[in-house]
CSV table of C-alpha atoms in Angstrom, one decimal:
chain,number,residue,atom,x,y,z
A,92,UNK,CA,-27.7,-56.9,-62.0
A,93,UNK,CA,-28.6,-59.5,-59.1
A,94,UNK,CA,-24.7,-59.8,-58.8
A,95,UNK,CA,-25.0,-56.2,-57.8
A,96,UNK,CA,-27.6,-56.6,-55.6
A,97,UNK,CA,-26.5,-59.3,-53.7
A,98,UNK,CA,-23.1,-57.7,-53.1
A,99,UNK,CA,-25.3,-54.9,-51.7
A,100,UNK,CA,-26.9,-57.1,-49.6
A,101,UNK,CA,-23.7,-58.4,-47.9
A,102,UNK,CA,-22.2,-55.1,-47.3
A,103,UNK,CA,-25.2,-53.8,-45.7
A,104,UNK,CA,-25.0,-56.8,-43.4
A,105,UNK,CA,-21.4,-55.7,-42.3
A,106,UNK,CA,-21.6,-54.2,-39.1
A,107,UNK,CA,-20.9,-49.9,-39.4
A,108,UNK,CA,-17.5,-50.2,-38.3
A,109,UNK,CA,-16.2,-53.3,-40.5
A,110,UNK,CA,-17.4,-50.9,-43.4
A,111,UNK,CA,-15.4,-48.1,-41.6
A,112,UNK,CA,-12.3,-50.0,-41.4
A,113,UNK,CA,-12.6,-51.6,-45.0
A,114,UNK,CA,-12.9,-47.6,-46.0
A,115,UNK,CA,-9.9,-46.9,-44.2
A,116,UNK,CA,-7.7,-49.7,-45.5
A,117,UNK,CA,-8.7,-48.7,-49.0
A,118,UNK,CA,-8.1,-45.0,-48.6
A,119,UNK,CA,-4.4,-46.2,-47.3
A,120,UNK,CA,-3.5,-48.6,-50.0
A,121,UNK,CA,-5.1,-46.3,-52.8
A,122,UNK,CA,-2.8,-43.4,-51.5
A,123,UNK,CA,0.5,-45.4,-51.4
A,124,UNK,CA,-0.4,-46.8,-54.6
A,125,UNK,CA,-1.9,-44.0,-56.8
A,126,UNK,CA,-1.6,-40.7,-55.4
A,127,UNK,CA,-2.7,-37.4,-56.6
A,128,UNK,CA,-6.0,-38.5,-57.5
A,129,UNK,CA,-8.5,-35.6,-57.6
A,130,UNK,CA,-11.8,-37.8,-57.7
A,131,UNK,CA,-11.3,-39.7,-54.5
A,132,UNK,CA,-10.6,-37.1,-52.1
A,133,UNK,CA,-14.1,-35.5,-53.5
A,134,UNK,CA,-15.8,-38.6,-50.8
A,135,UNK,CA,-14.8,-36.9,-48.0
A,136,UNK,CA,-15.0,-33.5,-48.8
A,137,UNK,CA,-19.0,-34.6,-49.8
A,138,UNK,CA,-19.3,-36.7,-46.5
A,139,UNK,CA,-18.3,-34.2,-44.2
A,140,UNK,CA,-20.0,-31.3,-46.3
A,141,UNK,CA,-23.2,-33.3,-45.8
A,142,UNK,CA,-22.8,-33.7,-42.1
A,143,UNK,CA,-22.1,-29.8,-41.9
A,144,UNK,CA,-25.3,-29.3,-43.7
A,145,UNK,CA,-27.5,-31.5,-41.5
A,146,UNK,CA,-25.8,-31.0,-37.9
A,147,UNK,CA,-27.6,-27.1,-37.5
A,148,UNK,CA,-30.8,-28.0,-38.6
A,149,UNK,CA,-30.6,-31.3,-36.4
A,150,UNK,CA,-30.0,-28.9,-33.4
A,151,UNK,CA,-32.5,-26.6,-33.8
A,152,UNK,CA,-35.1,-28.9,-34.4
A,153,UNK,CA,-34.2,-31.8,-31.7
A,154,UNK,CA,-33.3,-29.6,-28.8
A,155,UNK,CA,-36.8,-27.8,-29.8
A,156,UNK,CA,-39.0,-30.9,-29.6
A,157,UNK,CA,-36.6,-32.0,-26.4
A,158,UNK,CA,-37.5,-29.1,-25.0
A,159,UNK,CA,-41.3,-28.6,-25.7
A,160,UNK,CA,-42.1,-32.4,-24.8
A,161,UNK,CA,-39.6,-32.7,-21.9
A,162,UNK,CA,-41.4,-34.4,-19.2
A,163,UNK,CA,-38.3,-34.1,-16.5
A,164,UNK,CA,-35.5,-32.0,-16.3
A,165,UNK,CA,-33.2,-34.8,-17.2
A,166,UNK,CA,-29.5,-35.0,-15.7
A,167,UNK,CA,-28.3,-31.7,-17.5
A,168,UNK,CA,-26.8,-30.1,-14.2
A,169,UNK,CA,-24.6,-33.5,-13.8
A,170,UNK,CA,-23.5,-33.4,-17.5
A,171,UNK,CA,-22.8,-30.0,-17.1
A,172,UNK,CA,-20.6,-30.1,-14.3
A,173,UNK,CA,-18.4,-33.1,-15.8
A,174,UNK,CA,-18.0,-31.1,-18.9
A,175,UNK,CA,-16.3,-28.5,-16.7
A,176,UNK,CA,-14.6,-31.2,-14.5
A,177,UNK,CA,-13.1,-32.9,-17.3
A,178,UNK,CA,-12.1,-30.0,-19.2
A,179,UNK,CA,-9.6,-28.8,-16.0
A,180,UNK,CA,-8.8,-32.2,-15.6
A,181,UNK,CA,-7.4,-32.2,-19.0
A,182,UNK,CA,-5.9,-28.9,-18.6
A,183,UNK,CA,-3.8,-30.6,-15.4
A,184,UNK,CA,-2.9,-33.7,-17.2
A,185,UNK,CA,-1.4,-31.5,-20.1
A,186,UNK,CA,0.5,-29.2,-17.2
A,187,UNK,CA,1.9,-32.3,-15.7
A,188,UNK,CA,3.1,-34.2,-18.7
A,189,UNK,CA,5.4,-31.3,-19.8
A,190,UNK,CA,6.8,-31.0,-16.5
A,191,UNK,CA,7.6,-34.7,-16.8
A,192,UNK,CA,8.3,-34.6,-20.4
A,193,UNK,CA,9.7,-31.1,-21.2
A,194,UNK,CA,9.7,-30.4,-25.2
A,195,UNK,CA,12.0,-28.4,-26.9
A,196,UNK,CA,10.4,-26.7,-30.2
A,197,UNK,CA,11.9,-26.3,-33.6
A,198,UNK,CA,10.7,-22.8,-34.0
A,199,UNK,CA,9.1,-22.2,-37.4
A,200,UNK,CA,8.0,-19.3,-39.5
A,201,UNK,CA,4.5,-17.6,-38.8
A,202,UNK,CA,4.4,-15.7,-42.0
A,203,UNK,CA,1.3,-18.1,-43.0
A,204,UNK,CA,-0.4,-17.9,-39.9
A,205,UNK,CA,-3.0,-14.9,-40.7
A,206,UNK,CA,-5.5,-15.5,-38.4
A,207,UNK,CA,-5.4,-13.0,-35.1
A,208,UNK,CA,-5.4,-14.4,-31.9
A,209,UNK,CA,-7.5,-13.3,-29.1
A,210,UNK,CA,-5.6,-10.3,-26.6
A,211,UNK,CA,-6.9,-11.6,-23.4
A,212,UNK,CA,-9.8,-13.7,-21.7
A,213,UNK,CA,-12.2,-10.6,-21.7
A,214,UNK,CA,-11.8,-11.2,-25.7
A,215,UNK,CA,-12.6,-14.7,-26.1
A,216,UNK,CA,-15.8,-14.5,-23.1
A,217,UNK,CA,-17.0,-11.6,-25.7
A,218,UNK,CA,-16.7,-13.5,-28.6
A,219,UNK,CA,-19.0,-16.3,-27.0
A,220,UNK,CA,-21.8,-14.1,-25.7
A,221,UNK,CA,-22.0,-12.4,-29.2
A,222,UNK,CA,-22.1,-16.0,-31.0
A,223,UNK,CA,-25.4,-16.5,-28.5
A,224,UNK,CA,-26.9,-13.1,-29.1
A,225,UNK,CA,-27.4,-13.6,-32.5
A,226,UNK,CA,-29.8,-13.8,-35.3
A,227,UNK,CA,-31.2,-17.3,-35.7
A,228,UNK,CA,-31.0,-17.4,-39.5
A,229,UNK,CA,-27.6,-16.0,-39.5
A,230,UNK,CA,-26.7,-18.6,-36.9
A,231,UNK,CA,-28.0,-21.5,-39.0
A,232,UNK,CA,-26.4,-19.9,-42.4
A,233,UNK,CA,-23.0,-19.8,-40.5
A,234,UNK,CA,-23.0,-23.0,-38.4
A,235,UNK,CA,-23.2,-20.8,-35.1
A,236,UNK,CA,-23.9,-23.7,-32.8
A,237,UNK,CA,-24.1,-21.2,-29.3
A,238,UNK,CA,-26.4,-19.2,-31.0
A,239,UNK,CA,-28.8,-22.2,-33.0
A,240,UNK,CA,-28.7,-23.7,-29.1
A,241,UNK,CA,-29.8,-20.3,-27.6
A,242,UNK,CA,-32.2,-20.0,-30.3
A,243,UNK,CA,-33.8,-23.8,-29.8
A,244,UNK,CA,-33.6,-23.6,-25.9
A,245,UNK,CA,-35.8,-20.5,-26.2
A,246,UNK,CA,-38.1,-21.6,-28.6
A,247,UNK,CA,-38.4,-24.9,-27.0
A,248,UNK,CA,-39.3,-23.5,-23.5
A,249,UNK,CA,-41.9,-21.5,-25.3
A,250,UNK,CA,-43.3,-23.9,-27.2
A,251,UNK,CA,-44.0,-25.9,-24.0
A,252,UNK,CA,-47.7,-24.4,-24.0
A,253,UNK,CA,-48.0,-24.9,-27.4
A,254,UNK,CA,-51.1,-27.5,-28.5
A,255,UNK,CA,-50.1,-30.9,-28.5
A,256,UNK,CA,-50.8,-31.2,-32.1
A,257,UNK,CA,-48.0,-28.5,-32.7
A,258,UNK,CA,-45.7,-30.6,-30.6
A,259,UNK,CA,-45.8,-33.7,-32.2
A,260,UNK,CA,-45.3,-32.1,-35.6
A,261,UNK,CA,-42.0,-30.8,-34.1
A,262,UNK,CA,-41.2,-34.6,-33.0
A,263,UNK,CA,-42.1,-35.4,-36.3
A,264,UNK,CA,-39.8,-33.2,-38.1
A,265,UNK,CA,-37.0,-34.1,-35.4
A,266,UNK,CA,-37.8,-37.9,-36.3
A,267,UNK,CA,-37.5,-37.0,-40.0
A,268,UNK,CA,-34.3,-35.4,-39.7
A,269,UNK,CA,-32.6,-38.0,-37.7
A,270,UNK,CA,-33.4,-40.3,-40.5
A,271,UNK,CA,-31.8,-38.2,-42.9
A,272,UNK,CA,-28.8,-38.4,-40.5
A,273,UNK,CA,-28.7,-42.1,-40.8
A,274,UNK,CA,-28.9,-42.0,-44.3
A,275,UNK,CA,-25.5,-39.6,-44.3
A,276,UNK,CA,-24.0,-42.0,-41.5
A,277,UNK,CA,-24.6,-45.0,-43.8
A,278,UNK,CA,-21.9,-43.4,-46.2
A,279,UNK,CA,-19.5,-42.9,-43.9
A,280,UNK,CA,-17.3,-45.8,-45.0
A,281,UNK,CA,-17.0,-44.1,-48.4
A,282,UNK,CA,-16.3,-40.7,-46.5
A,283,UNK,CA,-13.7,-42.4,-44.3
A,284,UNK,CA,-12.4,-43.9,-47.5
A,285,UNK,CA,-11.7,-40.2,-49.3
A,286,UNK,CA,-10.6,-38.5,-45.8
A,287,UNK,CA,-7.7,-41.1,-45.5
A,288,UNK,CA,-6.5,-41.0,-48.6
A,289,UNK,CA,-6.2,-37.3,-48.7
A,290,UNK,CA,-4.5,-37.1,-45.2
A,291,UNK,CA,-2.1,-40.4,-46.4
A,292,UNK,CA,-1.2,-38.3,-50.0
A,293,UNK,CA,-0.5,-35.2,-48.4
A,294,UNK,CA,1.4,-35.5,-45.3
A,295,UNK,CA,4.8,-37.3,-45.5
A,296,UNK,CA,7.0,-39.1,-42.7
A,297,UNK,CA,8.5,-35.9,-42.0
A,298,UNK,CA,6.1,-34.7,-39.8
A,299,UNK,CA,6.9,-37.6,-37.1
A,300,UNK,CA,10.8,-36.9,-37.3
A,301,UNK,CA,10.5,-32.8,-36.7
A,302,UNK,CA,7.9,-32.5,-34.3
A,303,UNK,CA,7.7,-36.6,-33.3
A,304,UNK,CA,8.1,-35.7,-29.4
A,305,UNK,CA,5.4,-32.8,-29.3
A,306,UNK,CA,3.3,-35.2,-30.9
A,307,UNK,CA,4.1,-38.1,-28.7
A,308,UNK,CA,3.2,-35.8,-25.3
A,309,UNK,CA,0.3,-34.4,-26.9
A,310,UNK,CA,-1.3,-37.9,-28.0
A,311,UNK,CA,-0.3,-39.5,-24.7
A,312,UNK,CA,-2.3,-36.9,-22.8
A,313,UNK,CA,-5.0,-37.4,-24.8
A,314,UNK,CA,-5.3,-41.2,-24.5
A,315,UNK,CA,-4.7,-40.8,-20.5
A,316,UNK,CA,-7.7,-38.7,-20.6
A,317,UNK,CA,-9.5,-41.0,-22.6
A,318,UNK,CA,-8.5,-44.5,-20.7
A,319,UNK,CA,-7.9,-43.2,-17.4
A,320,UNK,CA,-9.2,-40.1,-16.3
A,321,UNK,CA,-12.5,-39.9,-18.2
A,322,UNK,CA,-13.6,-43.7,-17.0
A,323,UNK,CA,-12.4,-42.6,-13.2
A,324,UNK,CA,-15.4,-39.8,-13.6
A,325,UNK,CA,-17.7,-42.4,-15.4
A,326,UNK,CA,-16.8,-45.0,-12.5
A,327,UNK,CA,-17.7,-42.4,-9.5
A,328,UNK,CA,-20.8,-41.5,-11.6
A,329,UNK,CA,-22.7,-45.2,-12.1
A,330,UNK,CA,-20.0,-47.4,-10.2
A,331,UNK,CA,-20.1,-49.9,-12.6
A,332,UNK,CA,-16.9,-51.4,-15.2
A,333,UNK,CA,-16.9,-47.7,-17.3
A,334,UNK,CA,-14.9,-49.3,-20.0
A,335,UNK,CA,-17.6,-50.8,-22.2
A,336,UNK,CA,-19.2,-47.8,-22.4
A,337,UNK,CA,-15.6,-45.6,-23.0
A,338,UNK,CA,-14.5,-48.3,-25.6
A,339,UNK,CA,-18.2,-47.9,-27.4
A,340,UNK,CA,-17.9,-44.2,-27.5
A,341,UNK,CA,-14.5,-44.2,-29.1
A,342,UNK,CA,-15.7,-46.7,-31.4
A,343,UNK,CA,-18.7,-45.2,-32.6
A,344,UNK,CA,-17.7,-41.2,-32.0
A,345,UNK,CA,-14.2,-40.7,-31.5
A,346,UNK,CA,-13.1,-43.2,-34.7
A,347,UNK,CA,-15.4,-40.7,-36.8
A,348,UNK,CA,-14.6,-37.6,-35.4
A,349,UNK,CA,-10.7,-38.6,-35.6
A,350,UNK,CA,-11.4,-38.3,-39.3
A,351,UNK,CA,-13.9,-35.5,-39.6
A,352,UNK,CA,-11.7,-33.4,-37.5
A,353,UNK,CA,-14.6,-31.6,-36.7
A,354,UNK,CA,-16.7,-31.8,-33.5
A,355,UNK,CA,-19.9,-29.8,-35.3
A,356,UNK,CA,-19.7,-32.5,-38.2
A,357,UNK,CA,-19.9,-35.4,-35.1
A,358,UNK,CA,-23.0,-34.0,-33.7
A,359,UNK,CA,-25.3,-35.9,-35.5
A,360,UNK,CA,-23.0,-39.1,-35.2
A,361,UNK,CA,-23.1,-38.7,-31.2
A,362,UNK,CA,-26.9,-38.1,-31.0
A,363,UNK,CA,-27.2,-41.2,-33.5
A,364,UNK,CA,-25.0,-43.2,-30.7
A,365,UNK,CA,-26.9,-41.7,-27.8
A,366,UNK,CA,-30.2,-43.0,-29.4
A,367,UNK,CA,-28.8,-46.4,-29.8
A,368,UNK,CA,-27.8,-46.5,-26.4
A,369,UNK,CA,-31.3,-45.8,-25.2
A,370,UNK,CA,-30.6,-42.4,-23.7
A,371,UNK,CA,-33.0,-39.6,-23.0
A,372,UNK,CA,-33.9,-37.4,-25.4
A,373,UNK,CA,-34.8,-34.8,-23.5
A,374,UNK,CA,-31.2,-34.5,-22.3
A,375,UNK,CA,-29.2,-35.6,-25.2
A,376,UNK,CA,-31.0,-33.5,-27.4
A,377,UNK,CA,-29.3,-30.3,-25.3
A,378,UNK,CA,-25.9,-31.8,-23.8
A,379,UNK,CA,-24.4,-33.1,-27.2
A,380,UNK,CA,-24.7,-29.9,-29.2
A,381,UNK,CA,-23.5,-27.9,-25.8
A,382,UNK,CA,-21.0,-30.5,-25.7
A,383,UNK,CA,-19.6,-29.7,-28.9
A,384,UNK,CA,-19.3,-25.8,-27.8
A,385,UNK,CA,-18.0,-26.4,-24.1
A,386,UNK,CA,-16.5,-29.9,-23.3
A,387,UNK,CA,-12.7,-29.1,-25.0
A,388,UNK,CA,-10.9,-31.6,-22.8
A,389,UNK,CA,-8.4,-31.9,-25.9
A,390,UNK,CA,-8.3,-28.3,-26.5
A,391,UNK,CA,-7.2,-27.8,-22.5
A,392,UNK,CA,-4.7,-30.5,-23.6
A,393,UNK,CA,-3.2,-28.7,-26.8
A,394,UNK,CA,-3.4,-25.3,-24.9
A,395,UNK,CA,-1.3,-26.4,-22.0
A,396,UNK,CA,1.3,-28.7,-23.4
A,397,UNK,CA,2.2,-26.2,-26.7
A,398,UNK,CA,2.7,-23.1,-24.3
A,399,UNK,CA,4.7,-25.2,-21.8
A,400,UNK,CA,6.8,-26.7,-24.7
A,401,UNK,CA,7.2,-22.5,-25.4
A,402,UNK,CA,8.5,-21.4,-22.2
A,403,UNK,CA,10.7,-24.6,-22.0
A,404,UNK,CA,12.1,-23.9,-25.7
A,405,UNK,CA,13.0,-20.5,-24.0
A,406,UNK,CA,14.5,-21.8,-21.1
A,407,UNK,CA,11.9,-20.1,-18.7
A,408,UNK,CA,11.4,-21.9,-15.4
A,409,UNK,CA,7.6,-22.5,-14.7
A,410,UNK,CA,6.7,-21.9,-10.7
A,411,UNK,CA,3.7,-24.7,-9.2
A,412,UNK,CA,1.5,-21.2,-8.8
A,413,UNK,CA,2.0,-20.3,-12.2
A,414,UNK,CA,1.1,-23.9,-13.5
A,415,UNK,CA,-1.8,-24.0,-11.6
A,416,UNK,CA,-3.1,-20.9,-13.1
A,417,UNK,CA,-2.4,-22.1,-16.5
A,418,UNK,CA,-4.6,-25.0,-15.6
A,419,UNK,CA,-7.3,-22.8,-15.5
A,420,UNK,CA,-6.8,-20.4,-18.1
A,421,UNK,CA,-6.4,-23.6,-20.7
A,422,UNK,CA,-9.7,-24.7,-19.3
A,423,UNK,CA,-11.6,-21.7,-19.7
A,424,UNK,CA,-9.8,-20.8,-22.9
A,425,UNK,CA,-10.8,-23.9,-24.5
A,426,UNK,CA,-14.2,-23.6,-23.6
A,427,UNK,CA,-14.3,-20.5,-25.6
A,428,UNK,CA,-12.3,-22.8,-28.6
A,429,UNK,CA,-15.2,-23.0,-30.7
A,430,UNK,CA,-15.7,-18.8,-30.8
A,431,UNK,CA,-12.4,-18.2,-31.9
A,432,UNK,CA,-11.9,-18.9,-35.6
A,433,UNK,CA,-9.1,-21.5,-35.7
A,434,UNK,CA,-10.0,-23.1,-32.7
A,435,UNK,CA,-7.4,-24.1,-29.7
A,436,UNK,CA,-4.2,-23.3,-31.5
A,437,UNK,CA,-5.0,-19.5,-31.8
A,438,UNK,CA,-5.5,-19.6,-27.9
A,439,UNK,CA,-1.9,-20.9,-27.6
A,440,UNK,CA,-0.8,-17.1,-27.7
A,441,UNK,CA,-3.4,-16.1,-24.7
A,442,UNK,CA,-1.6,-19.0,-22.5
A,443,UNK,CA,1.9,-17.8,-23.3
A,444,UNK,CA,0.9,-14.4,-22.2
A,445,UNK,CA,1.2,-15.6,-18.8
A,446,UNK,CA,4.4,-16.7,-19.3
A,447,UNK,CA,5.4,-12.9,-20.9
A,448,UNK,CA,6.3,-14.8,-24.3
A,449,UNK,CA,6.1,-12.5,-26.9
A,450,UNK,CA,3.4,-12.5,-29.5
A,451,UNK,CA,5.8,-12.9,-32.8
A,452,UNK,CA,7.3,-16.0,-30.7
A,453,UNK,CA,3.8,-17.6,-29.6
A,454,UNK,CA,2.4,-17.5,-33.1
A,455,UNK,CA,5.8,-19.4,-34.3
A,456,UNK,CA,4.3,-22.0,-31.8
A,457,UNK,CA,0.8,-21.8,-33.4
A,458,UNK,CA,2.4,-22.7,-37.2
A,459,UNK,CA,4.0,-25.6,-35.5
A,460,UNK,CA,-0.1,-26.3,-34.1
A,461,UNK,CA,-1.0,-26.2,-37.8
A,462,UNK,CA,1.9,-28.3,-39.1
A,463,UNK,CA,1.2,-31.4,-36.6
A,464,UNK,CA,-2.5,-30.5,-36.7
A,465,UNK,CA,-3.6,-33.3,-39.1
A,466,UNK,CA,-2.6,-35.4,-36.0
A,467,UNK,CA,-3.2,-33.2,-33.0
A,468,UNK,CA,-6.3,-31.5,-34.3
A,469,UNK,CA,-7.5,-35.3,-35.0
A,470,UNK,CA,-6.9,-36.5,-31.9
A,471,UNK,CA,-8.4,-33.6,-30.1
A,472,UNK,CA,-11.1,-33.6,-31.8
A,473,UNK,CA,-11.9,-37.4,-31.4
A,474,UNK,CA,-11.5,-36.9,-27.3
A,475,UNK,CA,-13.7,-33.7,-27.3
A,476,UNK,CA,-16.5,-35.5,-29.3
A,477,UNK,CA,-16.2,-39.1,-27.9
A,478,UNK,CA,-16.4,-37.4,-24.1
A,479,UNK,CA,-19.5,-35.6,-24.8
A,480,UNK,CA,-21.3,-39.2,-25.2
A,481,UNK,CA,-19.5,-40.5,-22.3
A,482,UNK,CA,-20.3,-37.9,-19.7
A,483,UNK,CA,-23.9,-37.7,-21.1
A,484,UNK,CA,-24.6,-41.3,-20.6
A,485,UNK,CA,-22.5,-41.5,-17.2
A,486,UNK,CA,-25.4,-38.7,-15.9
A,487,UNK,CA,-28.2,-40.5,-17.1
A,488,UNK,CA,-26.5,-44.2,-15.6
A,489,UNK,CA,-25.7,-42.5,-12.5
A,490,UNK,CA,-29.4,-41.5,-12.1
A,491,UNK,CA,-30.7,-45.1,-13.1
A,492,UNK,CA,-28.5,-46.2,-10.5
A,493,UNK,CA,-30.1,-43.6,-7.6
A,494,UNK,CA,-33.4,-44.8,-8.6
A,495,UNK,CA,-32.8,-48.5,-8.7
A,496,UNK,CA,-33.1,-49.3,-12.4
A,497,UNK,CA,-31.1,-51.8,-14.2
A,498,UNK,CA,-28.6,-50.7,-17.0
A,499,UNK,CA,-26.1,-51.9,-19.0
A,500,UNK,CA,-23.1,-49.5,-20.0
A,501,UNK,CA,-22.1,-49.1,-23.6
A,502,UNK,CA,-24.6,-51.7,-24.9
A,503,UNK,CA,-27.2,-50.9,-27.1
A,504,UNK,CA,-31.1,-50.3,-25.9
A,505,UNK,CA,-33.0,-50.3,-28.8
A,506,UNK,CA,-33.7,-52.1,-31.7
A,507,UNK,CA,-31.6,-51.3,-35.2
A,508,UNK,CA,-35.0,-50.9,-37.9
């Protein structure tokens, strides 16, 4: 018994990232040695389910508490501006990369793609609006984060006039939910173990052979945004070396999002990282769930690159003006990705329609997206989620720089309990 206790103590003494890496390696090794196990994938399913279960409740109470107790407006305007600019730049990067490295697609059958794509940008915006004006109980039950966020903001503002003891109770509830989140995140190594095992077991090397070029272009674009354009935005904001913060967000947020492939599931992870960085809860309590719905740089890359690849495959020549329109359309559509079943992939036909590509061909491109989704969606989610924290922190550091306060990008500002 004492041996197990000692092992548990040593395990807990390791940093979370080391424990996650151990789980990652164990998942790969076991998938190669003993594929087809039915038990190991359960660990991944349970971990993702736990994150998804706690996320809507966390968003509701964190946002309500933050607004009810807020003493300042925070840096929300700057955060939202960076979300919009970052997503637009991502669309531009995707289009430019497609011009530089045109891809031919091996079109596949789209019979298994049963979801319906939106018919126009109006449908995307309508879906988003209807997600906001929904019953709060229904929003919580269906993890509709736009609806949860809208109700949390309304109630948070209304509770500003509530007695202090009520607002303290809200804070206590938010703190308790945060503690539950930390318990769930502590299970990440076992969750990653199960998720990696499933991915390696189910996907062979064929995916890299048949669709290698489009995968390389997509991943290269996302890496360029994560390591070049986003750091430039951060540097403009707080005028210090941005890479300690960039690498910290990729390590603590992006890595987790890569394996969970869910921005919603990563909301608790991002809030915990913001807490460790010592950011203002009044700001990140709103900006993180908002970013999970509108900060979609990875989605903008996917939409623009896949649409341009479809046009190139059909021998179409895209003029600069149409390319610029595609950049804007990809950015606007990406912001609406969370409001459409299937996310960014089902917005590809909307962008393809700009080139006059038929829906039948566009849905074949969507089918390719589902095939390469194990890589594309993982990288897309990692970029989207990590930049939520990056831009939130950048806005706050920029404010601190203006006020002459000392700050250290990417470093913990709170002691671990």
